[in-house]
mmCIF file of C-alpha atoms (C1' of nucleotides) in Angstrom:
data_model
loop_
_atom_site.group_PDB
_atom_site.id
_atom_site.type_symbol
_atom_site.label_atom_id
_atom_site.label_comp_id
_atom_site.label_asym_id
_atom_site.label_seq_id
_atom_site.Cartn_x
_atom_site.Cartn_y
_atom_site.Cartn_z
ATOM 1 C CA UNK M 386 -4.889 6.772 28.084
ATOM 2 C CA UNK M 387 -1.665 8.676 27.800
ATOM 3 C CA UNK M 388 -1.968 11.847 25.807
ATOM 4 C CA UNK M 389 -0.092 14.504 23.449
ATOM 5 C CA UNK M 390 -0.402 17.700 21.436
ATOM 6 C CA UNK M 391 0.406 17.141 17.534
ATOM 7 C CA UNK M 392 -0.115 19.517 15.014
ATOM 8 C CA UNK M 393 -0.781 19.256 11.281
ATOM 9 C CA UNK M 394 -1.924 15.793 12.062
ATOM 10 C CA UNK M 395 -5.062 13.696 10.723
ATOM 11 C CA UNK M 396 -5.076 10.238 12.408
ATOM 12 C CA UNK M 397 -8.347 9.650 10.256
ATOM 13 C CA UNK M 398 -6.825 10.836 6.868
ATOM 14 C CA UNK M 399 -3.698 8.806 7.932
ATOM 15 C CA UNK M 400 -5.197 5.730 8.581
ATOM 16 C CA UNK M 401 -7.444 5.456 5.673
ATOM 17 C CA UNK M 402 -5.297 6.789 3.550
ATOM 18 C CA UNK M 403 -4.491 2.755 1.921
ATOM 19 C CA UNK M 404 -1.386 2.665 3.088
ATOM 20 C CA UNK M 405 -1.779 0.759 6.196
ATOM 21 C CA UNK M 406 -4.091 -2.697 6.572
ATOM 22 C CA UNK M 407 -4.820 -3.543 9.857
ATOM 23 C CA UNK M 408 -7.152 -1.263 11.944
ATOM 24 C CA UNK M 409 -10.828 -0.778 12.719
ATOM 25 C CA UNK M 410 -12.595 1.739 13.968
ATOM 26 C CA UNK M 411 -13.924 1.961 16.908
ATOM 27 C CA UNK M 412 -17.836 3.420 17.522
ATOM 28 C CA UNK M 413 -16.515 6.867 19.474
ATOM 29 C CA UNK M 414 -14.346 8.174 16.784
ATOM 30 C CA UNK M 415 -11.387 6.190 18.164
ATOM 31 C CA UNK M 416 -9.450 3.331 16.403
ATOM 32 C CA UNK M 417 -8.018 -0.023 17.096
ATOM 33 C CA UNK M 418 -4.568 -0.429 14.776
ATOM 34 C CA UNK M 419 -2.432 -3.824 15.028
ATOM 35 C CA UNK M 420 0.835 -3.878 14.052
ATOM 36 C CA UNK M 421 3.713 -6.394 14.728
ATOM 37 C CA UNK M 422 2.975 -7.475 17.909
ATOM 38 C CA UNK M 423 0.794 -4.857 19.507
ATOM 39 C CA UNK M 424 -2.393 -3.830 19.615
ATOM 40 C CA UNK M 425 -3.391 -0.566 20.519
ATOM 41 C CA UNK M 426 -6.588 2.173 20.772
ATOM 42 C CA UNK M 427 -5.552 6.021 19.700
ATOM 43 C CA UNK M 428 -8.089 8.769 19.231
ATOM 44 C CA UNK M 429 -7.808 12.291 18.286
ATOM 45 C CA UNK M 430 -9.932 15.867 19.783
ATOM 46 C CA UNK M 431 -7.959 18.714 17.435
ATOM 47 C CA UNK M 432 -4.346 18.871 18.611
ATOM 48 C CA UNK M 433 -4.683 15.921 21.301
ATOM 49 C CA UNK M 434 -3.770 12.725 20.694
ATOM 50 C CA UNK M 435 -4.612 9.822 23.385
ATOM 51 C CA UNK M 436 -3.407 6.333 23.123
ATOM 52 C CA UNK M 437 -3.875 3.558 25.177
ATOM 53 C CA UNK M 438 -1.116 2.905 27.899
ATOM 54 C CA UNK M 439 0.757 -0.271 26.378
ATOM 55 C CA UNK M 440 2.440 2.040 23.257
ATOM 56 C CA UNK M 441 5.221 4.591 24.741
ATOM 57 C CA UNK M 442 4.715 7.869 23.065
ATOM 58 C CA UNK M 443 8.111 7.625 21.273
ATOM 59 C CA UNK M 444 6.185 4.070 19.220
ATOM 60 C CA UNK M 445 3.558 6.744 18.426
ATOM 61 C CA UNK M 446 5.857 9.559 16.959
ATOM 62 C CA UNK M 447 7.671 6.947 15.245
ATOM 63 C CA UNK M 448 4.783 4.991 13.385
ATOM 64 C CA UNK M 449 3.139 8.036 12.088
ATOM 65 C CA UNK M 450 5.837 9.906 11.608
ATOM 66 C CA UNK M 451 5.062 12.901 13.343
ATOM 67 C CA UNK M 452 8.484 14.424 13.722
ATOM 68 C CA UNK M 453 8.368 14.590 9.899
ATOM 69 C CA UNK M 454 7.591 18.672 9.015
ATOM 70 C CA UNK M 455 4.943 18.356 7.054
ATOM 71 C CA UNK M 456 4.507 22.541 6.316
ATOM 72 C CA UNK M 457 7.825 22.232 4.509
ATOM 73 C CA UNK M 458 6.892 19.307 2.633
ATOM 74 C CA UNK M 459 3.321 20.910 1.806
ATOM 75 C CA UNK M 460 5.663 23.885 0.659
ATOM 76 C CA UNK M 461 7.600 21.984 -1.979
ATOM 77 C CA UNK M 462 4.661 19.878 -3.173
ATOM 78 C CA UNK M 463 2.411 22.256 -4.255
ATOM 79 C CA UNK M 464 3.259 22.559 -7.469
ATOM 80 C CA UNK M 465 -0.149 23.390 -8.992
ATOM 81 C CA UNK M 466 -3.628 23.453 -8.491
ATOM 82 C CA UNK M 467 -4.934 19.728 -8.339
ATOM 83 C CA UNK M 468 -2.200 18.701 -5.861
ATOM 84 C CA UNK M 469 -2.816 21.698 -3.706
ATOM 85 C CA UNK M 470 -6.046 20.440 -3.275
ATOM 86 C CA UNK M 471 -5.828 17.013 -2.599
ATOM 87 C CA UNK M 472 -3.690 18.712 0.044
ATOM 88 C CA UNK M 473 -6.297 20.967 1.871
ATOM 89 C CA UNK M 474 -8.494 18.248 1.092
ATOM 90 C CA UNK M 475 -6.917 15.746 3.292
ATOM 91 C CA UNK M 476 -4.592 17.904 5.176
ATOM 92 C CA UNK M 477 -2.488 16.674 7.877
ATOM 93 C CA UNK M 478 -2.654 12.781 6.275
ATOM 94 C CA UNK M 479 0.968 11.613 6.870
ATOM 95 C CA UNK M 480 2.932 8.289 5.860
ATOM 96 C CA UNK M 481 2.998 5.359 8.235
ATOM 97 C CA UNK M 482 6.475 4.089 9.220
ATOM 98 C CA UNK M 483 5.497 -0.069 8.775
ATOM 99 C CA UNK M 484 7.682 -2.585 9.835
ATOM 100 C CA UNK M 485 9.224 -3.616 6.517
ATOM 101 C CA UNK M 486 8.375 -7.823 6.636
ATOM 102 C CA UNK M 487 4.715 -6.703 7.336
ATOM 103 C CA UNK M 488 4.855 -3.899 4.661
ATOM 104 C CA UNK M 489 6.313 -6.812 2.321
ATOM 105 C CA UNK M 490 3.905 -9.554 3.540
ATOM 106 C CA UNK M 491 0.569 -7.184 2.762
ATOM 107 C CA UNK M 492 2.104 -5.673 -0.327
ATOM 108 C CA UNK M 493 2.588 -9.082 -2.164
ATOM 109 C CA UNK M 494 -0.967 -9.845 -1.065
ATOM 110 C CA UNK M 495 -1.773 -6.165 -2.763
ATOM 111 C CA UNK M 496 -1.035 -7.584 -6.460
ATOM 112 C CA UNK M 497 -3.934 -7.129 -8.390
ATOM 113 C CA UNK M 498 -6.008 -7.029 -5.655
ATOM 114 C CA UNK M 499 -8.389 -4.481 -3.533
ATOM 115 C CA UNK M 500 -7.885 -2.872 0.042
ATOM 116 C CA UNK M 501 -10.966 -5.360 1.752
ATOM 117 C CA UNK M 502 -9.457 -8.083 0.424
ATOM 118 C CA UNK M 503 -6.051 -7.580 1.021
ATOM 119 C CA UNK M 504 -7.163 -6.266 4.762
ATOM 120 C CA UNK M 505 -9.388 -9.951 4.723
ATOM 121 C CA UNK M 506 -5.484 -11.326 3.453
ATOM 122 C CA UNK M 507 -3.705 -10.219 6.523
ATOM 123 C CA UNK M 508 -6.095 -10.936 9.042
ATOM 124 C CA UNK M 509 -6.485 -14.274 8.061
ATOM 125 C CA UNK M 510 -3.051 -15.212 7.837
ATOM 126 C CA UNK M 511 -2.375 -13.470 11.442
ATOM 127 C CA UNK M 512 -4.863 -15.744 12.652
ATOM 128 C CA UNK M 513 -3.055 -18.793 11.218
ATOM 129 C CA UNK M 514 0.206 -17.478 12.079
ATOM 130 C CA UNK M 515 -0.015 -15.078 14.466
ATOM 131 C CA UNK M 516 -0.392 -15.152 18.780
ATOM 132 C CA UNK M 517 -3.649 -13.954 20.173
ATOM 133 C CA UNK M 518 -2.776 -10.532 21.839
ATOM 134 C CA UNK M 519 -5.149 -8.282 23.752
ATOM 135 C CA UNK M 520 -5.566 -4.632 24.524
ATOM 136 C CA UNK M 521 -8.060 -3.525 27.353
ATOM 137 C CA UNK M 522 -11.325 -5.552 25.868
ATOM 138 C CA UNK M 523 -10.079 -5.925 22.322
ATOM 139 C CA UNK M 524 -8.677 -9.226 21.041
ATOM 140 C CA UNK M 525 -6.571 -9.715 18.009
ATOM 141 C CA UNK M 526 -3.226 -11.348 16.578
ATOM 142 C CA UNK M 527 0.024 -10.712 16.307
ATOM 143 C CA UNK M 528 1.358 -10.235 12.603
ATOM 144 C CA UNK M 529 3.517 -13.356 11.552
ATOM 145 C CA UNK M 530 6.874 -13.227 12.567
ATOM 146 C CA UNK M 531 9.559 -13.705 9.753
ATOM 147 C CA UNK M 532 10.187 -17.557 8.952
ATOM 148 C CA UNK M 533 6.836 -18.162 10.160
ATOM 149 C CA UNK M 534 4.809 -19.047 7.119
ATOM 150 C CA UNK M 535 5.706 -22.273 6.681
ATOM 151 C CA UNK M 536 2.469 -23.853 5.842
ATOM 152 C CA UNK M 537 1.440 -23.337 2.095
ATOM 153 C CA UNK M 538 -1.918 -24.788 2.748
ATOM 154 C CA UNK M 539 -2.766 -21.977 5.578
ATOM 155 C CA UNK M 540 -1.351 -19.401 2.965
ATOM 156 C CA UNK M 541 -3.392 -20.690 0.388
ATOM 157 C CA UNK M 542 -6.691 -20.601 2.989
ATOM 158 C CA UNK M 543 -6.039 -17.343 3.621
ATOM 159 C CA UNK M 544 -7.025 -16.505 0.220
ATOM 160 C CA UNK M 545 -4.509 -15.000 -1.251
ATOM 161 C CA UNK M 546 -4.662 -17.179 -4.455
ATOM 162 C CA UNK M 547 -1.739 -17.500 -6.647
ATOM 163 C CA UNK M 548 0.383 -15.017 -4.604
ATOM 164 C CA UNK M 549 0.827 -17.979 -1.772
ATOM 165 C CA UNK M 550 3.330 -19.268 -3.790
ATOM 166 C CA UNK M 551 5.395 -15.763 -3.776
ATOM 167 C CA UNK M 552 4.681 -15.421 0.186
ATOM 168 C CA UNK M 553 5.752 -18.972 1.332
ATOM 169 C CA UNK M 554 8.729 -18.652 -0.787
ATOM 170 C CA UNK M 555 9.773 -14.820 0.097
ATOM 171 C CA UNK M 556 9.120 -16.264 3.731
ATOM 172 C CA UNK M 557 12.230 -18.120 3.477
ATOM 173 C CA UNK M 558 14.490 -15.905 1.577
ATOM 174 C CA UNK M 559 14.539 -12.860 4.456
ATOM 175 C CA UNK M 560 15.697 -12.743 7.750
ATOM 176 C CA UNK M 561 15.774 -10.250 10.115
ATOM 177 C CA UNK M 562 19.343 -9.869 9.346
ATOM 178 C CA UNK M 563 18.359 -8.907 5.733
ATOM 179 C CA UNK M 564 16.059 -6.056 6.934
ATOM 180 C CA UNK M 565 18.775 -4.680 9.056
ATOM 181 C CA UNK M 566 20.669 -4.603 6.005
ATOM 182 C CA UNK M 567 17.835 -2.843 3.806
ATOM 183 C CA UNK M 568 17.617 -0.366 6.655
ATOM 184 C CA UNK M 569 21.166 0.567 6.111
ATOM 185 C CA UNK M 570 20.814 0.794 2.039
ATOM 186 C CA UNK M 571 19.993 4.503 1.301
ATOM 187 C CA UNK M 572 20.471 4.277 -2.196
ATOM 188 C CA UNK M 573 17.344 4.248 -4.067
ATOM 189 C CA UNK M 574 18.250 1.973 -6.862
ATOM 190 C CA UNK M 575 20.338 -0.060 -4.411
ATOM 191 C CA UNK M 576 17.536 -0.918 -1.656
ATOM 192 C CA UNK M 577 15.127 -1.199 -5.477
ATOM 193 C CA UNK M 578 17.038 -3.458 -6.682
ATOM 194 C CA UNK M 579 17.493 -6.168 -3.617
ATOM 195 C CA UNK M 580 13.165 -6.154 -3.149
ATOM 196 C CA UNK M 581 13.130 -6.507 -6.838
ATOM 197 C CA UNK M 582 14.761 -10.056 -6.445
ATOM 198 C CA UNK M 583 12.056 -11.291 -4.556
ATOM 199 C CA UNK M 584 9.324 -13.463 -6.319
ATOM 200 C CA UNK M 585 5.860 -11.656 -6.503
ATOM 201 C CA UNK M 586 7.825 -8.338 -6.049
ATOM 202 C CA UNK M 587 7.994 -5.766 -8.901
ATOM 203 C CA UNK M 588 8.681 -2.174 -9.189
ATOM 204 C CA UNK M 589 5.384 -1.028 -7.726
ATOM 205 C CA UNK M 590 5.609 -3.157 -4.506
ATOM 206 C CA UNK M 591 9.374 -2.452 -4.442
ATOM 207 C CA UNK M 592 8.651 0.906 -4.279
ATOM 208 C CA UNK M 593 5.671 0.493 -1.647
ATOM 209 C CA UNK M 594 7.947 -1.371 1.029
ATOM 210 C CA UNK M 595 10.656 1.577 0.249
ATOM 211 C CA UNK M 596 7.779 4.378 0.849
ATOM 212 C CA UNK M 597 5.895 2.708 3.539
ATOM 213 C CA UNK M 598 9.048 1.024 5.640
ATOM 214 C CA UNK M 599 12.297 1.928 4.669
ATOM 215 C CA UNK M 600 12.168 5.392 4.732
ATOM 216 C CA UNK M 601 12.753 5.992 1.009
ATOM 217 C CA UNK M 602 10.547 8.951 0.728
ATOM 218 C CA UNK M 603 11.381 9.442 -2.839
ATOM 219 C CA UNK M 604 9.783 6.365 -3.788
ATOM 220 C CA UNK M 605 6.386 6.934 -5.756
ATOM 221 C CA UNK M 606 4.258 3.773 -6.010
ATOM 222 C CA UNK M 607 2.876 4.311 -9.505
ATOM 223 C CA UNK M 608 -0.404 2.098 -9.398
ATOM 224 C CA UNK M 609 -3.758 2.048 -11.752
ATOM 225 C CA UNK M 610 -5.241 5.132 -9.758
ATOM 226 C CA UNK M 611 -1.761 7.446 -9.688
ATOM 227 C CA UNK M 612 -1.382 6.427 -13.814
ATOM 228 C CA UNK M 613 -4.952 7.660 -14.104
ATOM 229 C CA UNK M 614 -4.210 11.389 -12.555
ATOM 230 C CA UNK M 615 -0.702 11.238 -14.383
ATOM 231 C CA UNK M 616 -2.833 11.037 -17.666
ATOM 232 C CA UNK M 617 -5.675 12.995 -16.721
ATOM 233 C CA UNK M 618 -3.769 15.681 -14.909
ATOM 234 C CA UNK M 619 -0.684 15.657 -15.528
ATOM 235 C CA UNK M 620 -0.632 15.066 -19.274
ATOM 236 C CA UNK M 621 1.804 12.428 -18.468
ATOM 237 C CA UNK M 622 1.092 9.445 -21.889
ATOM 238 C CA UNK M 623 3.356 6.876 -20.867
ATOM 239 C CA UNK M 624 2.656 2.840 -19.789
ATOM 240 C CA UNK M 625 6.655 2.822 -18.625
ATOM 241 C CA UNK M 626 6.193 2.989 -14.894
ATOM 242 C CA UNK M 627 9.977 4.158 -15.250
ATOM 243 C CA UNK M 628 8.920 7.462 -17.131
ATOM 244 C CA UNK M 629 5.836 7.808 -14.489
ATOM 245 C CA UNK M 630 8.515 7.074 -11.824
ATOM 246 C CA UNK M 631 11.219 10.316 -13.546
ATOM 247 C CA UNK M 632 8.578 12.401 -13.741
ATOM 248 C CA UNK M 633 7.891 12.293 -10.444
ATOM 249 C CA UNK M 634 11.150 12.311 -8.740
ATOM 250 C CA UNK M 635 11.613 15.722 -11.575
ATOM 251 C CA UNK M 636 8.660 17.033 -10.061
ATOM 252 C CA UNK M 637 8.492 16.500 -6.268
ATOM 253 C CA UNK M 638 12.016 14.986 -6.032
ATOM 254 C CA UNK M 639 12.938 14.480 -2.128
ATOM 255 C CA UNK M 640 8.645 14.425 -1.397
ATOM 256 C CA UNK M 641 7.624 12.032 -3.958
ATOM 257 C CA UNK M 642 6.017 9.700 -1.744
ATOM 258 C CA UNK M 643 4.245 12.474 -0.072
ATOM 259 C CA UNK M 644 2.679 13.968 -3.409
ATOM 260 C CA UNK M 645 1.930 9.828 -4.535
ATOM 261 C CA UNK M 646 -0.006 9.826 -0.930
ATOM 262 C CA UNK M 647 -2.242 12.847 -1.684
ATOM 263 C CA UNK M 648 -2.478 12.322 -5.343
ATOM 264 C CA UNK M 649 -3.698 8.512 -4.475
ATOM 265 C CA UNK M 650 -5.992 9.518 -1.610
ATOM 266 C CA UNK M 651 -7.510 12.294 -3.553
ATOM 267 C CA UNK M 652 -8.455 9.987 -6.534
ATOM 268 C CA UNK M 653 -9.473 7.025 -5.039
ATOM 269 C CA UNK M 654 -11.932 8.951 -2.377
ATOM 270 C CA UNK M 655 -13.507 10.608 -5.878
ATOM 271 C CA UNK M 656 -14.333 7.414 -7.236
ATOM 272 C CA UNK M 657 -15.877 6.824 -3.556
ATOM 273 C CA UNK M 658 -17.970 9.976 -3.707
ATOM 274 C CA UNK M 659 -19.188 8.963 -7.240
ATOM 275 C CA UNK M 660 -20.371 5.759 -5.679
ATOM 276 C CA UNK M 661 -21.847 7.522 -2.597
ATOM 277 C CA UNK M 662 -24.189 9.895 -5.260
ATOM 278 C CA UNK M 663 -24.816 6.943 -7.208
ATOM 279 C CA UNK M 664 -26.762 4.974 -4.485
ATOM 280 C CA UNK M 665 -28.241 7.978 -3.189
ATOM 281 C CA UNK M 666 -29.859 8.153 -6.411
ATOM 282 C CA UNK M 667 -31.127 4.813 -6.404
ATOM 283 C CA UNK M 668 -32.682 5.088 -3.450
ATOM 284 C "C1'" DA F 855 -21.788 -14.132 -16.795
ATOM 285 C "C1'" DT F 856 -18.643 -10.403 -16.906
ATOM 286 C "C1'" DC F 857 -15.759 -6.981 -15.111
ATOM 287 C "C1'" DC F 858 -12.754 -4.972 -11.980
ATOM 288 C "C1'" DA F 859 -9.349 -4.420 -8.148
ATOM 289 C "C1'" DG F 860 -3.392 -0.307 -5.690
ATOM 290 C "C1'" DG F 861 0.638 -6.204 -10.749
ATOM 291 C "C1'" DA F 862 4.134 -9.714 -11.672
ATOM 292 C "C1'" DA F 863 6.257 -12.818 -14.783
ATOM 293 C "C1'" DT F 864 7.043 -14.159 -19.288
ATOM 294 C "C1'" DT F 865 7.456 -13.531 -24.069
ATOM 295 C "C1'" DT F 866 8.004 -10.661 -27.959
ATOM 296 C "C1'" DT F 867 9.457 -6.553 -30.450
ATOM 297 C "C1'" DA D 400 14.518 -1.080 -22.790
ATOM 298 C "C1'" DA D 401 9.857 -0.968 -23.909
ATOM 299 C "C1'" DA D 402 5.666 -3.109 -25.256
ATOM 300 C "C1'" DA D 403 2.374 -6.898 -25.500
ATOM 301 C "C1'" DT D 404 0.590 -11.126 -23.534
ATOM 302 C "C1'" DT D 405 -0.445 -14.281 -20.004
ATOM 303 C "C1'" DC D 406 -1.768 -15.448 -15.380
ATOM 304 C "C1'" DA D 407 -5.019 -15.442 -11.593
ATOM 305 C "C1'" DT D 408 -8.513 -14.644 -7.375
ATOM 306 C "C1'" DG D 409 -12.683 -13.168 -4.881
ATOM 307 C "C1'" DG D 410 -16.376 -10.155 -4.930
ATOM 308 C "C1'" DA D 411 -20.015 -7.347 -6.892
#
DNA sequence: ATCCAGGAATTTT
DNA sequence: AAAATTCATGGA
């Protein structure tokens, strides 16, 4: 295992944070996360971060973007008191830099869906798609490569219902020259408008592959759970996800996608603790 | 059976 | 441009 000192870094509250698909955890604490074409164990004691020796610590600072400083964006999120506690609550939870044709891939399976069953989504199609990879005595898949899913059936069997259509047709519409391209786009409405092209791609998803692999950090995913706290916190009446999407950029501006990533975490894991009391009781 | 889960596409105002 | 309607799947 290689190691290195982070600070103001959860790799729990990162990973299961709902942004990110493929990992498990592993018995000791440690997890097993897939991505592209590698499969790797990390683990974190406090401030040190080990890794198994097939990622290069620059892969590591990249994905979770630890170079990103996270005190100054605390500093300009915290703009009252139900954000500032999502952010002590799940301190040191950062965004995960995706590659953008896996981002895509999961997001389109994310359409009226839920997290198990998109994670159940991606899995299965890696295993259809994908190359068996390995990492020390863990066995997985590599994620698709673009132009790969070429076999609606398989799509289909990987149960992603009446989004197969969208993936087996988005499949052939991107290359990795039009990623390079999105890369380059740092306009907002620019990069928006290219995604929104794509079938089974609206504004939410749009702005999910922006957030989550294109570095568009002002992108705020408004989905059922953010609307909720926008209404019930923030006063915010609207059903235009245009409106939701002002009032954030007004609000957070540059760090939108940061205060979407607490503000999501925070009410999603409440609805998890209501659960948690709930079966308790019916014990 | 019924409802929900991190919406998109289509049609209608 | 914004709102309402339709579509659609697996799991609990």
């Amino acid at each position: 295992m290689k190691e290195i000192i982070v600070k103001d870094f959860s790799l729990t509250n990162t990973l299961e944070s709902g942004q990110f698909f493929r990992y498990t955890r592993l018995g000791d604490g440690a997890f097993l996360v897939n991505h592209k074409d590698v499969l790797f164990v990390i683990k974190q004691k406090k401030d040190k971060l080990s890794f198994s020796k097939n990622v290069t610590e620059k892969f590591i600072k990249d994905f979770f973007r630890l170079d990103d400083d996270l005190i100054s964006i605390y500093k300009k999120i915290s703009t009252d008191p139900y954000i500032i506690e999502a952010i002590n609550k799940y301190w040191g939870m950062r965004l995960i830099r995706q590659d953008p044709w896996e981002c895509l891939v999961s997001y389109i399976c994310s359409s009226a869906s839920n997290i198990p069953k998109i994670q159940k989504n991606v899995e299965s199609l890696s295993k259809y798609f994908g190359r068996p990879i390995t990492c020390n005595n863990y066995t997985s898949y590599s994620f698709p490569e673009i132009n790969t899913l070429n076999d609606f059936d398989k799509i289909l069997g990987s149960k992603t219902g009446y989004r197969a259509k969208f993936l087996y047709e988005v499949n052939h519409l991107v290359s990795t020259a039009y990623f390079e391209k999105l890369k380059k786009e740092k306009v907002y409405e620019k990069a928006q408008k290219t995604l929104l092209k794509l079938p089974g791609v609206g504004k939410k998803i749009a702005d999910c592959v922006m957030l989550f692999s294109l570095n568009h950090l002002t992108s705020f995913p408004a989905d059922t759970w953010i609307q909720k706290v926008l209404r019930e916190q923030y006063d915010v009446h609207t059903n235009s996800y245009d409106k939701m999407r002002n009032y954030a950029a007004n609000k957070w501006g540059e760090h939108a996608g940061y205060a979407q990533q607490y503000l999501y975490m925070n009410a999603r894991n409440q609805k998890k603790e209501y659960e948690n009391q709930k079966k308790q009781r019916s014990i």
